[in-house]
mmCIF file of C-alpha atoms in Angstrom:
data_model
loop_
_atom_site.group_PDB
_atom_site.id
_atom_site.type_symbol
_atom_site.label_atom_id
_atom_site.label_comp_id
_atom_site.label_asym_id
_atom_site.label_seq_id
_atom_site.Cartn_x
_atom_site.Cartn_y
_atom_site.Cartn_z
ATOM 1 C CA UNK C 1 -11.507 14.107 24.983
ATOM 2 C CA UNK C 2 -8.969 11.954 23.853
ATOM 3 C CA UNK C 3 -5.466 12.821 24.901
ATOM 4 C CA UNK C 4 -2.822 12.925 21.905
ATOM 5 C CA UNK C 5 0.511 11.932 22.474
ATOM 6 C CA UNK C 6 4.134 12.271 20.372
ATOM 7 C CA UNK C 7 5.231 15.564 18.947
ATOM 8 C CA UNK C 8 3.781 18.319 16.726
ATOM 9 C CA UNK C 9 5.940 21.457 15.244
ATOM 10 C CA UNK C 10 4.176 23.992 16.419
ATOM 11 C CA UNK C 11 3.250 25.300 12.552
ATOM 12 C CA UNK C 12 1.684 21.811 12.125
ATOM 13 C CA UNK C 13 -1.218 22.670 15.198
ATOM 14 C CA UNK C 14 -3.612 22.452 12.487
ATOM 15 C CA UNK C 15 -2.731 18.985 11.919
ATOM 16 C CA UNK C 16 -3.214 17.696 15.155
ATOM 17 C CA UNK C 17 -6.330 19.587 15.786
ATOM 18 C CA UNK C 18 -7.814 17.942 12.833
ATOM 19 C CA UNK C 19 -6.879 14.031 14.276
ATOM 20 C CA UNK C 20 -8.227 15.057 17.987
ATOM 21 C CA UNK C 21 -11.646 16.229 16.193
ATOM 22 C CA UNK C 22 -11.942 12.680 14.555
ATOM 23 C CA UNK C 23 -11.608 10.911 17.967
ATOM 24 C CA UNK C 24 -13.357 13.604 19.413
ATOM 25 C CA UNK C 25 -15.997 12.685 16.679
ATOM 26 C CA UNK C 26 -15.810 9.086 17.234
ATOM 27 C CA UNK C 27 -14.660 8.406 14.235
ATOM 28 C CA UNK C 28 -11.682 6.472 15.332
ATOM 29 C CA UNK C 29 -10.830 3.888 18.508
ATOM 30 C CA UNK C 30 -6.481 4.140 17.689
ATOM 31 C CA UNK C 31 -4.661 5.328 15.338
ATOM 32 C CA UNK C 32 -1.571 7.417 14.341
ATOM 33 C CA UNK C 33 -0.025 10.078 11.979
ATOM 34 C CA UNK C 34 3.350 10.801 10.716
ATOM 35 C CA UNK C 35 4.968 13.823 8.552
ATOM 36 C CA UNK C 36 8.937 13.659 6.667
ATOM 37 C CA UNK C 37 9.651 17.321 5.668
ATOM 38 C CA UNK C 38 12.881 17.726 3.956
ATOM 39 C CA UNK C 39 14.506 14.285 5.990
ATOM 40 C CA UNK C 40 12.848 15.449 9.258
ATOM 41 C CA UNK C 41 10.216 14.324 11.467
ATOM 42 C CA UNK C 42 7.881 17.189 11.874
ATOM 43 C CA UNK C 43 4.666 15.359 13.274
ATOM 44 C CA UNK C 44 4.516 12.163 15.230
ATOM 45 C CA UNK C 45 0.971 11.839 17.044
ATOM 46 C CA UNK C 46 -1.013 9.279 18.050
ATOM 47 C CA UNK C 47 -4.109 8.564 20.288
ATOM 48 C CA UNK C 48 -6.311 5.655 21.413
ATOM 49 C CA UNK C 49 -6.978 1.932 21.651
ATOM 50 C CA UNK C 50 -5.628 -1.051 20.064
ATOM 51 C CA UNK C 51 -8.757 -3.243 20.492
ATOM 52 C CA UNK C 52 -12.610 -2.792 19.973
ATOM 53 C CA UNK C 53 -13.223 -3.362 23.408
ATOM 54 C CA UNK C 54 -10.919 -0.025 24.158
ATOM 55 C CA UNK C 55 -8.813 -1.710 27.073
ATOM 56 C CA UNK C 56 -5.533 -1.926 25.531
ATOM 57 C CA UNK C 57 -4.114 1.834 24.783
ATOM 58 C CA UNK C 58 -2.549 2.662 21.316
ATOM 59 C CA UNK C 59 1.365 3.408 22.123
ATOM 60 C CA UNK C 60 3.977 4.598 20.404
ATOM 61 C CA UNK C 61 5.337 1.569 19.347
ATOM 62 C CA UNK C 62 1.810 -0.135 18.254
ATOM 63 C CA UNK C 63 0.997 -1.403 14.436
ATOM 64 C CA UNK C 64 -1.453 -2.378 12.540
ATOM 65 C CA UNK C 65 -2.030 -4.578 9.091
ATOM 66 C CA UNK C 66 -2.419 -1.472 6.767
ATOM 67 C CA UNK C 67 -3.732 -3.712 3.782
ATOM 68 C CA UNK C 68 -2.932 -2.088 0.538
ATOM 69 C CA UNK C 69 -0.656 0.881 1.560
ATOM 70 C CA UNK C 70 1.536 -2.115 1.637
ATOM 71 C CA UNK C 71 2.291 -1.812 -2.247
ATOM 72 C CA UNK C 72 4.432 1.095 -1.722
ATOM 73 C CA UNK C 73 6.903 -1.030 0.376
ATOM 74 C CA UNK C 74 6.804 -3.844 -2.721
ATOM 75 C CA UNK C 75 7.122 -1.346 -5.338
ATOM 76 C CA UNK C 76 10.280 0.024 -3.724
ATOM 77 C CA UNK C 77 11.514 -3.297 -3.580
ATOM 78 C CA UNK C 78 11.101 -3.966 -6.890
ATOM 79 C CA UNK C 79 12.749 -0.730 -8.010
ATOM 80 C CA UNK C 80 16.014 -1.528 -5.782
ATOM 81 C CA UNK C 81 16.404 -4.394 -8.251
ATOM 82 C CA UNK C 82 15.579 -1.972 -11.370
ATOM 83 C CA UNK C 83 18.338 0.211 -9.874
ATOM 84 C CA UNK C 84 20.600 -2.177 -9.800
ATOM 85 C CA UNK C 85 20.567 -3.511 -12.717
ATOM 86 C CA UNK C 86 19.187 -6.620 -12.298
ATOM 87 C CA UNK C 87 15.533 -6.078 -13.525
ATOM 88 C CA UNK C 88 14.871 -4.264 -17.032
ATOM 89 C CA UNK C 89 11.766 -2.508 -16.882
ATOM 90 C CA UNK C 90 11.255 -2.512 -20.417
ATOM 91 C CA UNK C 91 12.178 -6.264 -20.427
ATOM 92 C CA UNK C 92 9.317 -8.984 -20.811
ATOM 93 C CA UNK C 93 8.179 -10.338 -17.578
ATOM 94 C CA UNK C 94 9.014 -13.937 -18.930
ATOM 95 C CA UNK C 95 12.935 -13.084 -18.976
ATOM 96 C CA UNK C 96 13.296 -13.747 -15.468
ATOM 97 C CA UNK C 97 9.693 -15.628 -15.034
ATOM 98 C CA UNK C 98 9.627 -18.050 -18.179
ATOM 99 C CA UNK C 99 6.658 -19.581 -16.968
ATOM 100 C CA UNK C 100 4.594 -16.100 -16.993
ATOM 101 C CA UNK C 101 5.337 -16.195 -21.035
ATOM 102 C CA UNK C 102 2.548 -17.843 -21.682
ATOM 103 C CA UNK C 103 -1.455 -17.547 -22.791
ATOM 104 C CA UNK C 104 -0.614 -13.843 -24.410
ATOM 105 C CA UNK C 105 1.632 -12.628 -22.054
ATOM 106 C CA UNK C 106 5.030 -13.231 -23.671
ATOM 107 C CA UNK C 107 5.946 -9.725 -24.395
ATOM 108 C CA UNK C 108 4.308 -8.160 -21.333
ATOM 109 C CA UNK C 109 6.872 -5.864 -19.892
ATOM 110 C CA UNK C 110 8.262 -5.610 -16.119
ATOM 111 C CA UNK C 111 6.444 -2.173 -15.901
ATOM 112 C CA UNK C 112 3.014 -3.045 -16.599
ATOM 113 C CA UNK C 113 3.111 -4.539 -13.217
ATOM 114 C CA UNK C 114 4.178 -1.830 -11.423
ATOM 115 C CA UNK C 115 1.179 -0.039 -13.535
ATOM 116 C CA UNK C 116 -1.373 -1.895 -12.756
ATOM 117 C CA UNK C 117 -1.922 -2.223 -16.841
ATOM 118 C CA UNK C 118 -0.843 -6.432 -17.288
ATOM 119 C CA UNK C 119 -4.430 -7.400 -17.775
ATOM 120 C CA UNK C 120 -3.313 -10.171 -15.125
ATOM 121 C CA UNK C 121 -5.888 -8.203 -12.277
ATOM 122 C CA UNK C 122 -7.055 -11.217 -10.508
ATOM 123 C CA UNK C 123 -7.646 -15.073 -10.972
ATOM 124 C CA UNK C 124 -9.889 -16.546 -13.198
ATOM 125 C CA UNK C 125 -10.566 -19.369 -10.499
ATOM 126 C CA UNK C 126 -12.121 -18.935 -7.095
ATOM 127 C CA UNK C 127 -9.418 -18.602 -4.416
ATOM 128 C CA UNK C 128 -10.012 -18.140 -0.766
ATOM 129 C CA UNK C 129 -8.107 -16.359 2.058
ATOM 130 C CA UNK C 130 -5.820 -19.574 2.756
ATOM 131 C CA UNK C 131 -5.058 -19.673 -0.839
ATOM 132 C CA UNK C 132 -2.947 -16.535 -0.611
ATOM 133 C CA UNK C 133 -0.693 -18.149 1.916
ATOM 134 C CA UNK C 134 0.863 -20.488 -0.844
ATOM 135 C CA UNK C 135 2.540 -17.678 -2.762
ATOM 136 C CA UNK C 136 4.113 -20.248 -5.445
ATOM 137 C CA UNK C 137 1.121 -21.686 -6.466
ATOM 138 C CA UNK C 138 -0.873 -18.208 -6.529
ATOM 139 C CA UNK C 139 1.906 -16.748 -8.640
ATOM 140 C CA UNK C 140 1.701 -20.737 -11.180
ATOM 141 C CA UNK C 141 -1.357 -20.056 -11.038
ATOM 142 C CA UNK C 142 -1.069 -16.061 -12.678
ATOM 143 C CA UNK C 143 1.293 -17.339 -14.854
ATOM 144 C CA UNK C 144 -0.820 -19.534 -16.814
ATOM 145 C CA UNK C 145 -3.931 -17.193 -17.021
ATOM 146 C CA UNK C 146 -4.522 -15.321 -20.086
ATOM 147 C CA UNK C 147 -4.718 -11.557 -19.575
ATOM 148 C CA UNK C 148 -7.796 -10.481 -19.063
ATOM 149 C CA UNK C 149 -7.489 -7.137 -21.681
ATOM 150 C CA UNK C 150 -4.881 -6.030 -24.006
ATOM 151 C CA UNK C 151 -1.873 -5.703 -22.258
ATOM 152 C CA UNK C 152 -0.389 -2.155 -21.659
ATOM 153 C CA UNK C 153 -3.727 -0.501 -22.800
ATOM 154 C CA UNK C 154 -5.730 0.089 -19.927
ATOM 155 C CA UNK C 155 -5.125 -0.341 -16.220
ATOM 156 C CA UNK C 156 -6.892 -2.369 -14.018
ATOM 157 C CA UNK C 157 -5.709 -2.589 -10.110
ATOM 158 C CA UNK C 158 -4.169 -5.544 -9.131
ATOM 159 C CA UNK C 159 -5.811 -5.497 -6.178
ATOM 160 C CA UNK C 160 -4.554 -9.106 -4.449
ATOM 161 C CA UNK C 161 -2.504 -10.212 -7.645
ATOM 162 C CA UNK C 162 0.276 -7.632 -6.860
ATOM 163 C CA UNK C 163 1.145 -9.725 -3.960
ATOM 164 C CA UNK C 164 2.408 -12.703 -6.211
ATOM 165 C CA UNK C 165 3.033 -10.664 -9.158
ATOM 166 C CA UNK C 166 5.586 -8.625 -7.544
ATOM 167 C CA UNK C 167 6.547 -10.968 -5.171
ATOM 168 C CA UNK C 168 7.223 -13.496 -7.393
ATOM 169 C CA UNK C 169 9.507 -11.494 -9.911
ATOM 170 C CA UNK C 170 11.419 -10.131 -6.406
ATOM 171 C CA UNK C 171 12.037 -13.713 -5.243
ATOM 172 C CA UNK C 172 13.444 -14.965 -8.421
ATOM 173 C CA UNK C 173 15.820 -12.233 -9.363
ATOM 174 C CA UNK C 174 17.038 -11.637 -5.566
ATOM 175 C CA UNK C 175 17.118 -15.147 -3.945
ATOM 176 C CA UNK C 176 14.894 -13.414 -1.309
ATOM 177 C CA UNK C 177 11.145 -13.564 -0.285
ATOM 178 C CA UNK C 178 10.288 -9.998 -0.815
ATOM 179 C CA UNK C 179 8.993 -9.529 2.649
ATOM 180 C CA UNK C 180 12.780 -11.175 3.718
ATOM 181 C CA UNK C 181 14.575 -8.363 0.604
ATOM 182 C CA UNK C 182 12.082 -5.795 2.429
ATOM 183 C CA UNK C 183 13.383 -6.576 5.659
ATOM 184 C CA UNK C 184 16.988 -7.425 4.931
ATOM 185 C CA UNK C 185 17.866 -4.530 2.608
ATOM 186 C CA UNK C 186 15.452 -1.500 3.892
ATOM 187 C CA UNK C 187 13.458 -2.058 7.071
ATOM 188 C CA UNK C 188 16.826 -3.390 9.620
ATOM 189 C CA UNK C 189 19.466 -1.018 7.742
ATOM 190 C CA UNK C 190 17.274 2.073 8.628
ATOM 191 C CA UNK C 191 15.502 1.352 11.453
ATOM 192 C CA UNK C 192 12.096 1.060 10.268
ATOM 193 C CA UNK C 193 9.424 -0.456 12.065
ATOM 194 C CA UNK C 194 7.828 -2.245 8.921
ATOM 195 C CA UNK C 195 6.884 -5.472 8.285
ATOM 196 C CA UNK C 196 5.548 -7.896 5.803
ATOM 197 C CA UNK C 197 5.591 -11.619 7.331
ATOM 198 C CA UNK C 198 5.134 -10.840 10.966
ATOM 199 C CA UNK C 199 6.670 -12.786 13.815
ATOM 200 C CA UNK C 200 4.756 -13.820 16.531
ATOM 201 C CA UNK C 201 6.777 -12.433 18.824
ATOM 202 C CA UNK C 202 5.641 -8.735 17.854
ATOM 203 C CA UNK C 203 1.503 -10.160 18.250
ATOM 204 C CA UNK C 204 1.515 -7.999 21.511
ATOM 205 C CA UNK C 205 2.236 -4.801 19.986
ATOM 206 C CA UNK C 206 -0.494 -5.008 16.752
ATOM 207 C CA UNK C 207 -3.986 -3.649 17.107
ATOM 208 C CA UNK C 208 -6.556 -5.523 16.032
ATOM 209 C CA UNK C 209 -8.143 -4.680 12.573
ATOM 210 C CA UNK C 210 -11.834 -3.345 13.598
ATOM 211 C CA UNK C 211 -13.894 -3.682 10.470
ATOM 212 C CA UNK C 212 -17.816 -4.633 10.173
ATOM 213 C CA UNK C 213 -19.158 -6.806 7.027
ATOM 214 C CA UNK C 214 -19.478 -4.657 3.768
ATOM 215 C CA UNK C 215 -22.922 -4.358 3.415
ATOM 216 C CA UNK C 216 -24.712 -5.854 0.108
ATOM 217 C CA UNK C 217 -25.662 -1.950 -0.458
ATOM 218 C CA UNK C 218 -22.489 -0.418 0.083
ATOM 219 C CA UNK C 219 -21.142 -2.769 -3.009
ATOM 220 C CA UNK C 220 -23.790 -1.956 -4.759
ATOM 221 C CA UNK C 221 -23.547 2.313 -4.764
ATOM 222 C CA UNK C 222 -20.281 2.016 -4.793
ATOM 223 C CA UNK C 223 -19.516 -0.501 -7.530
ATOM 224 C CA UNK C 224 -22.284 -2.519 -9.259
ATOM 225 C CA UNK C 225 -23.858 0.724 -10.873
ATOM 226 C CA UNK C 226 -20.634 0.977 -12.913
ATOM 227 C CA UNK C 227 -19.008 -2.657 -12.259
ATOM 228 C CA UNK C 228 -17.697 -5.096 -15.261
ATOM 229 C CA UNK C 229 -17.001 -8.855 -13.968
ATOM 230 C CA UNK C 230 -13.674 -7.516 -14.008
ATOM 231 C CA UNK C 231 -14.639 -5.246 -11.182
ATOM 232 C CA UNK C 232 -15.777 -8.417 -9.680
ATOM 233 C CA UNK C 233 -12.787 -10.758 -10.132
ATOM 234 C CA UNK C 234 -10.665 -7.912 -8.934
ATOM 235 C CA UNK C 235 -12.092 -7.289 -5.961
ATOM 236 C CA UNK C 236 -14.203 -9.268 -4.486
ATOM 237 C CA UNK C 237 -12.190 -12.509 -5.073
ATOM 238 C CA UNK C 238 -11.537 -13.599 -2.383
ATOM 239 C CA UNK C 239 -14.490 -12.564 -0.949
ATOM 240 C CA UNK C 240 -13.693 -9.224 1.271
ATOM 241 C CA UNK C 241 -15.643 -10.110 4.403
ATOM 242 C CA UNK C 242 -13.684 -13.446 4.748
ATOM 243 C CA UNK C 243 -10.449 -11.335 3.962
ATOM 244 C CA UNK C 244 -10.878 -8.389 6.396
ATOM 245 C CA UNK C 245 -11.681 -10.396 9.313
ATOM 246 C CA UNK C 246 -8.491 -12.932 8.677
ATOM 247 C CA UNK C 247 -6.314 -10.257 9.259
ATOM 248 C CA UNK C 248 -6.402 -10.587 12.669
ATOM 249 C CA UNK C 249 -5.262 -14.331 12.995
ATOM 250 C CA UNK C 250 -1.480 -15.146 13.007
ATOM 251 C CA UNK C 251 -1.407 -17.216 9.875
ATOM 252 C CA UNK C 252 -2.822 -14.242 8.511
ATOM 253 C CA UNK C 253 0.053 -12.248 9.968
ATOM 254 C CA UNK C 254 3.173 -14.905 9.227
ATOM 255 C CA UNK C 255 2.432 -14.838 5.686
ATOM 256 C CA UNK C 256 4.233 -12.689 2.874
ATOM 257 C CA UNK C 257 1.522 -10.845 0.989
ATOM 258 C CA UNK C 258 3.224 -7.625 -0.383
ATOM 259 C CA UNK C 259 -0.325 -6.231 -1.337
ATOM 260 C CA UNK C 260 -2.329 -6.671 1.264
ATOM 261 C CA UNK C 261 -0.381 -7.699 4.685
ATOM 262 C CA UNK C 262 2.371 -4.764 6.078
ATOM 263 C CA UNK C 263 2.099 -4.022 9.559
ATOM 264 C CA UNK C 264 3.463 -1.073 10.658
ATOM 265 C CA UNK C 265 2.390 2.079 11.829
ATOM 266 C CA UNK C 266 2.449 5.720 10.726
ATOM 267 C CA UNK C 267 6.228 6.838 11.598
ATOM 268 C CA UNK C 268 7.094 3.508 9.856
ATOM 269 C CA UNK C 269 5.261 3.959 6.409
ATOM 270 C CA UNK C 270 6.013 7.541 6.437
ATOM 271 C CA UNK C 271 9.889 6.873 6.505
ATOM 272 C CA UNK C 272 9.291 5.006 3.638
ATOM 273 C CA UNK C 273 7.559 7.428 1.861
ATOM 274 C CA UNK C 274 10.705 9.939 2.653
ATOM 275 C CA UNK C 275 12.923 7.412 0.884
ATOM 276 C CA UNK C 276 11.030 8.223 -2.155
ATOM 277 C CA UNK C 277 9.983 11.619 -1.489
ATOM 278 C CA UNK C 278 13.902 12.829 -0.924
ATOM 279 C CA UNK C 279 14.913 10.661 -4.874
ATOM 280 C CA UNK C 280 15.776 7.938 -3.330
ATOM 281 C CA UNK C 281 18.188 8.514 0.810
ATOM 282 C CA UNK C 282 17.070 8.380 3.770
ATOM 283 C CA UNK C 283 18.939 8.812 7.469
ATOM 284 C CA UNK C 284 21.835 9.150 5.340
ATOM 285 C CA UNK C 285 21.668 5.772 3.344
ATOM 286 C CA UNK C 286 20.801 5.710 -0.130
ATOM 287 C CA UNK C 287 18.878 3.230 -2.011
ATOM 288 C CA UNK C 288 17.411 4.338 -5.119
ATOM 289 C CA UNK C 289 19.005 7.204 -7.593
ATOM 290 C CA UNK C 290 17.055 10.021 -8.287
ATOM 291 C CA UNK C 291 16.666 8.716 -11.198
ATOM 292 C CA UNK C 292 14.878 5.516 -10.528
ATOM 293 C CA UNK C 293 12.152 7.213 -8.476
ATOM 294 C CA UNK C 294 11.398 9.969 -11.262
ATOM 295 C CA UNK C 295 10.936 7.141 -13.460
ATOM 296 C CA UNK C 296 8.510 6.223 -11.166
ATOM 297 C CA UNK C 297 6.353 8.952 -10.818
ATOM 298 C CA UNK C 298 6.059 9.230 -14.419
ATOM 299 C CA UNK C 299 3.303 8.883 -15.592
ATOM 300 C CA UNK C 300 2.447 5.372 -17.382
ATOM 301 C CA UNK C 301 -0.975 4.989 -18.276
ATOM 302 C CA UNK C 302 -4.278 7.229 -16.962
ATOM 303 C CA UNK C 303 -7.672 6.901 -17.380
ATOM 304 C CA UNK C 304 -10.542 4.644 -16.806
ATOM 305 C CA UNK C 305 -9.495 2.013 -14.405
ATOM 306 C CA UNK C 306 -10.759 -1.594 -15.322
ATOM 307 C CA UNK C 307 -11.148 -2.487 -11.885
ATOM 308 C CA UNK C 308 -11.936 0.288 -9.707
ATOM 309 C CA UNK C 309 -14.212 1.916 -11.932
ATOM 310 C CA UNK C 310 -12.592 5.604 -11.514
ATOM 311 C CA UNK C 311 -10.201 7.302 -13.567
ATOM 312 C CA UNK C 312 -6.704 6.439 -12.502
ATOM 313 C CA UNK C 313 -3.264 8.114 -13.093
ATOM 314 C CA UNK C 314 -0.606 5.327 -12.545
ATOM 315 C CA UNK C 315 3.198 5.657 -12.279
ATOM 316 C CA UNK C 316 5.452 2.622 -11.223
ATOM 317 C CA UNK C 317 3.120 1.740 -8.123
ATOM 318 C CA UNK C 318 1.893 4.925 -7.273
ATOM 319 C CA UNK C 319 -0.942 6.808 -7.970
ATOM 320 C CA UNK C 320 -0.439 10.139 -9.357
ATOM 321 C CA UNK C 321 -1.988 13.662 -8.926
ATOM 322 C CA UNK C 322 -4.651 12.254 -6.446
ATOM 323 C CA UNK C 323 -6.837 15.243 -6.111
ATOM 324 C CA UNK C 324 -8.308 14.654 -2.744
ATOM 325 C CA UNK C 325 -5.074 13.331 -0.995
ATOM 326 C CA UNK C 326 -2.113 15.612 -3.045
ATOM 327 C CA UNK C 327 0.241 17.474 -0.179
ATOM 328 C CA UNK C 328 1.875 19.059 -3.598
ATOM 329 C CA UNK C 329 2.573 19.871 -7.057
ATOM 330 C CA UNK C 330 4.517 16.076 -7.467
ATOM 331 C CA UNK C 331 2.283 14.131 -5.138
ATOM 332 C CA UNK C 332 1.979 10.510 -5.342
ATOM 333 C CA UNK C 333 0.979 7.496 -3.058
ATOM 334 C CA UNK C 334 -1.100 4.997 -2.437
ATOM 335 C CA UNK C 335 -3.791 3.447 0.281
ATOM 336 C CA UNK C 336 -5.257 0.801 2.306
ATOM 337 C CA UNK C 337 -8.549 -0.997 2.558
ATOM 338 C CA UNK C 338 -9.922 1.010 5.738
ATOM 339 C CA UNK C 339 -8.404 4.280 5.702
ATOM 340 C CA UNK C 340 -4.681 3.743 5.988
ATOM 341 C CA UNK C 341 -2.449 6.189 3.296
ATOM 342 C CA UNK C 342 0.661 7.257 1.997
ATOM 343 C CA UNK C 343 1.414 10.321 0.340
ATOM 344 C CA UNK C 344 4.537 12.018 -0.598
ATOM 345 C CA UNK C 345 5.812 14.867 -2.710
ATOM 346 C CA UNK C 346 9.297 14.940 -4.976
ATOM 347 C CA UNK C 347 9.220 18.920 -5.152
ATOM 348 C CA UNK C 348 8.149 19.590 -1.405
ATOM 349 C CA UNK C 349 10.252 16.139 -0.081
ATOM 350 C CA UNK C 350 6.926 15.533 2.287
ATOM 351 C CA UNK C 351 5.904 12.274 3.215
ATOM 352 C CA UNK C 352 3.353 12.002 4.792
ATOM 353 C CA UNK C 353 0.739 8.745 6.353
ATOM 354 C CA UNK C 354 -2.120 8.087 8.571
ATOM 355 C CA UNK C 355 -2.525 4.207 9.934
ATOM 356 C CA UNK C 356 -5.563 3.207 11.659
ATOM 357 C CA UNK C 357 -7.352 0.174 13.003
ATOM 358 C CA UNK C 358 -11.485 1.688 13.136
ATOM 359 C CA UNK C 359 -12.129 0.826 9.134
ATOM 360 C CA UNK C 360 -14.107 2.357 6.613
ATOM 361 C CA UNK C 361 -15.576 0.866 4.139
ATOM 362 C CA UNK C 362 -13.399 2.989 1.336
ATOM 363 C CA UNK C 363 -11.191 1.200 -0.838
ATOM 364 C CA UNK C 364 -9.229 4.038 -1.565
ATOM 365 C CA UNK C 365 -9.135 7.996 -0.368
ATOM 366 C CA UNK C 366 -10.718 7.752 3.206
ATOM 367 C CA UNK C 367 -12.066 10.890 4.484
ATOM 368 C CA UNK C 368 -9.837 10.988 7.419
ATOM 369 C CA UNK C 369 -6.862 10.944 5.624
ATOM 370 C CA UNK C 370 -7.884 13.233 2.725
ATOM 371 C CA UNK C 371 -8.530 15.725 6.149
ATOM 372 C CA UNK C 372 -5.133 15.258 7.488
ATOM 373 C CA UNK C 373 -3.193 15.602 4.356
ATOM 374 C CA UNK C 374 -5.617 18.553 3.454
ATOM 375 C CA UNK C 375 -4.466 20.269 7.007
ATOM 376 C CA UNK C 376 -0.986 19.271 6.089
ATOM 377 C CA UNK C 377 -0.474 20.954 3.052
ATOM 378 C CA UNK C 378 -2.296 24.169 4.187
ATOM 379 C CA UNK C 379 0.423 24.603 7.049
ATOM 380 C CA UNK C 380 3.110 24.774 4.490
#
């Protein structure tokens, strides 16, 4: 049996029975969980190894690269700058990115990014993992692409394209990289151990990513049977088993890739989530108004998603009303490639996330997490 360490409430038990059954299951090698109630820490556990070979322990202060769980930390950085005043959400993109007014996509407004819905869901050229690490040609190269669909009429999940999207829009309007605006402005005025560009000098304390190649078969249950080429160009390009196995090099690491490349581990991306989940303070520092984040978990667009082939309910980068994941009546979130997930409620003002480094092959709800944050929401 795996020993558990950190701190439970004692009404959360549940919780951490349900992560000692999935080591105790060997379903995981390390991993961690974190709960916000009302400002608070109320959970804090973690358990296991850092490597595949299980001979470095999972600590308290270990990360991970939690892949797409990462959009929650861009999408708050983007809505700083809506708060502000300095981006428009209603405003075309191409007011404060000319070049992205272009091939259809003049009038496309700031908020069908954070929707998912700019028709601008991948690239229409084949790029490979050491493309992404030039995020100025990435984001040239997304700004001369005609959308793929009618803008603002269906979603389709920007599934690598957020990272330059996003990214792009936070650079010019801030004078920052948005993993430097992330850093500068949230993660060193509150403490939080979150990271997008990761130094070297923190290699020691990140677990390595354990994934295996996504089988041919796997692709095909899951997605061919209902797949579009869009499906294809938004996910697999690049090509997911060159991707998942990059993570774990430090050029991988260094790099600023706001949809794909946090680090950080579940105390970390649940603070962030209790940002959002209390409207907008946290530790006594506020960052957005209330008013900003119930913009953003209103909803913007729902139904069939071009990309991931499911029915999606988008707000301003969250997913809404996720049935398997909610922890309330206002739930929203989002999740990693592998398992890793963030979800918090405005009514309850729970955040709540599970980090891991043994991945499934789910590109959204893992089983794991929907467990935990099942467990979770029955102890309220």
């Amino acid at each position: 049996m795996h020993k558990i360490h950190g701190f439970c409430e004692p009404r959360f038990k549940a919780v951490e029975a349900v992560f000692q059954r999935h080591f105790n299951e060997q379903k995981e090698v390390g991993a961690s969980f974190s709960a916000y109630l009302k400002g608070q820490r109320v959970i804090d556990i973690w358990a296991g190894h850092a490597d595949a070979n299980r001979t470095q322990t999972w600590n308290e202060d270990t990360i991970v690269n939690v892949f797409s769980t990462t959009k929650i930390m861009g999408s708050l950085c983007l809505l700083m700058l809506v708060d502000r005043g300095l981006i428009d959400l209603n405003a075309p993109v191409a007011k404060y990115w000319p070049e992205f007014g272009q091939a259809g996509k003049e009038n496309v407004p700031v908020k069908y990014l954070l929707s998912h819905s700019s028709g601008v869901s991948g690239f229409d050229q084949k790029v490979s993992v050491q493309d992404l690490y030039d995020s100025d040609r990435m984001a040239a190269m997304l700004a001369a692409q005609k959308p793929w669909w009618k803008p603002g009429t269906k979603s389709g999940y920007q599934t690598v394209s957020f990272s330059f999207l996003i990214g792009h829009l936070v650079k010019l309007v801030s004078g920052k990289t948005l993993g430097t605006f992330f850093r500068d402005e949230i993660a060193n005025p509150l403490g939080i151990d979150f990271h997008i560009g990761t130094p070297a000098e923190l290699d020691p304390r990140i677990a390595d990513v354990i994934s295996k190649p996504v089988p041919v078969s796997w692709i095909e249950k899951n997605f061919l049977r209902v797949a579009t080429p869009v499906t294809a160009k938004g996910i697999l390009n690049p090509d997911p088993n060159q991707l998942v196995p990059a993570s774990n090099t430090r050029a991988w690491r260094a790099c600023e890739l706001p949809s794909s490349n946090g680090h950080g581990n579940a105390r970390s991306v649940a603070q962030v989530g209790a940002i959002l989940a209390s409207g907008g303070s946290f530790g006594g520092k506020a960052l957005l108004s209330s008013k900003t984040v119930e913009a953003a978990i209103t909803r913007q667009i729902s139904g069939w998603d071009k990309v991931l082939c499911i029915n999606m309910e988008w707000g301003l980068g969250f997913q809404l009303n996720a049935k398997t994941t909610r922890i309330g009546p206002r739930s929203f979130g989002w999740y990693g490639y592998g398992g890793s997930s963030c979800m918090m409620d405005r009514d309850l003002n729970a955040s709540v996330a599970y980090v891991m480094n043994n991945c499934s092959n789910n590109l959204l709800t893992d089983r794991r997490a929907a467990k935990l944050f099942q467990s979770f929401r029955a102890c309220l």
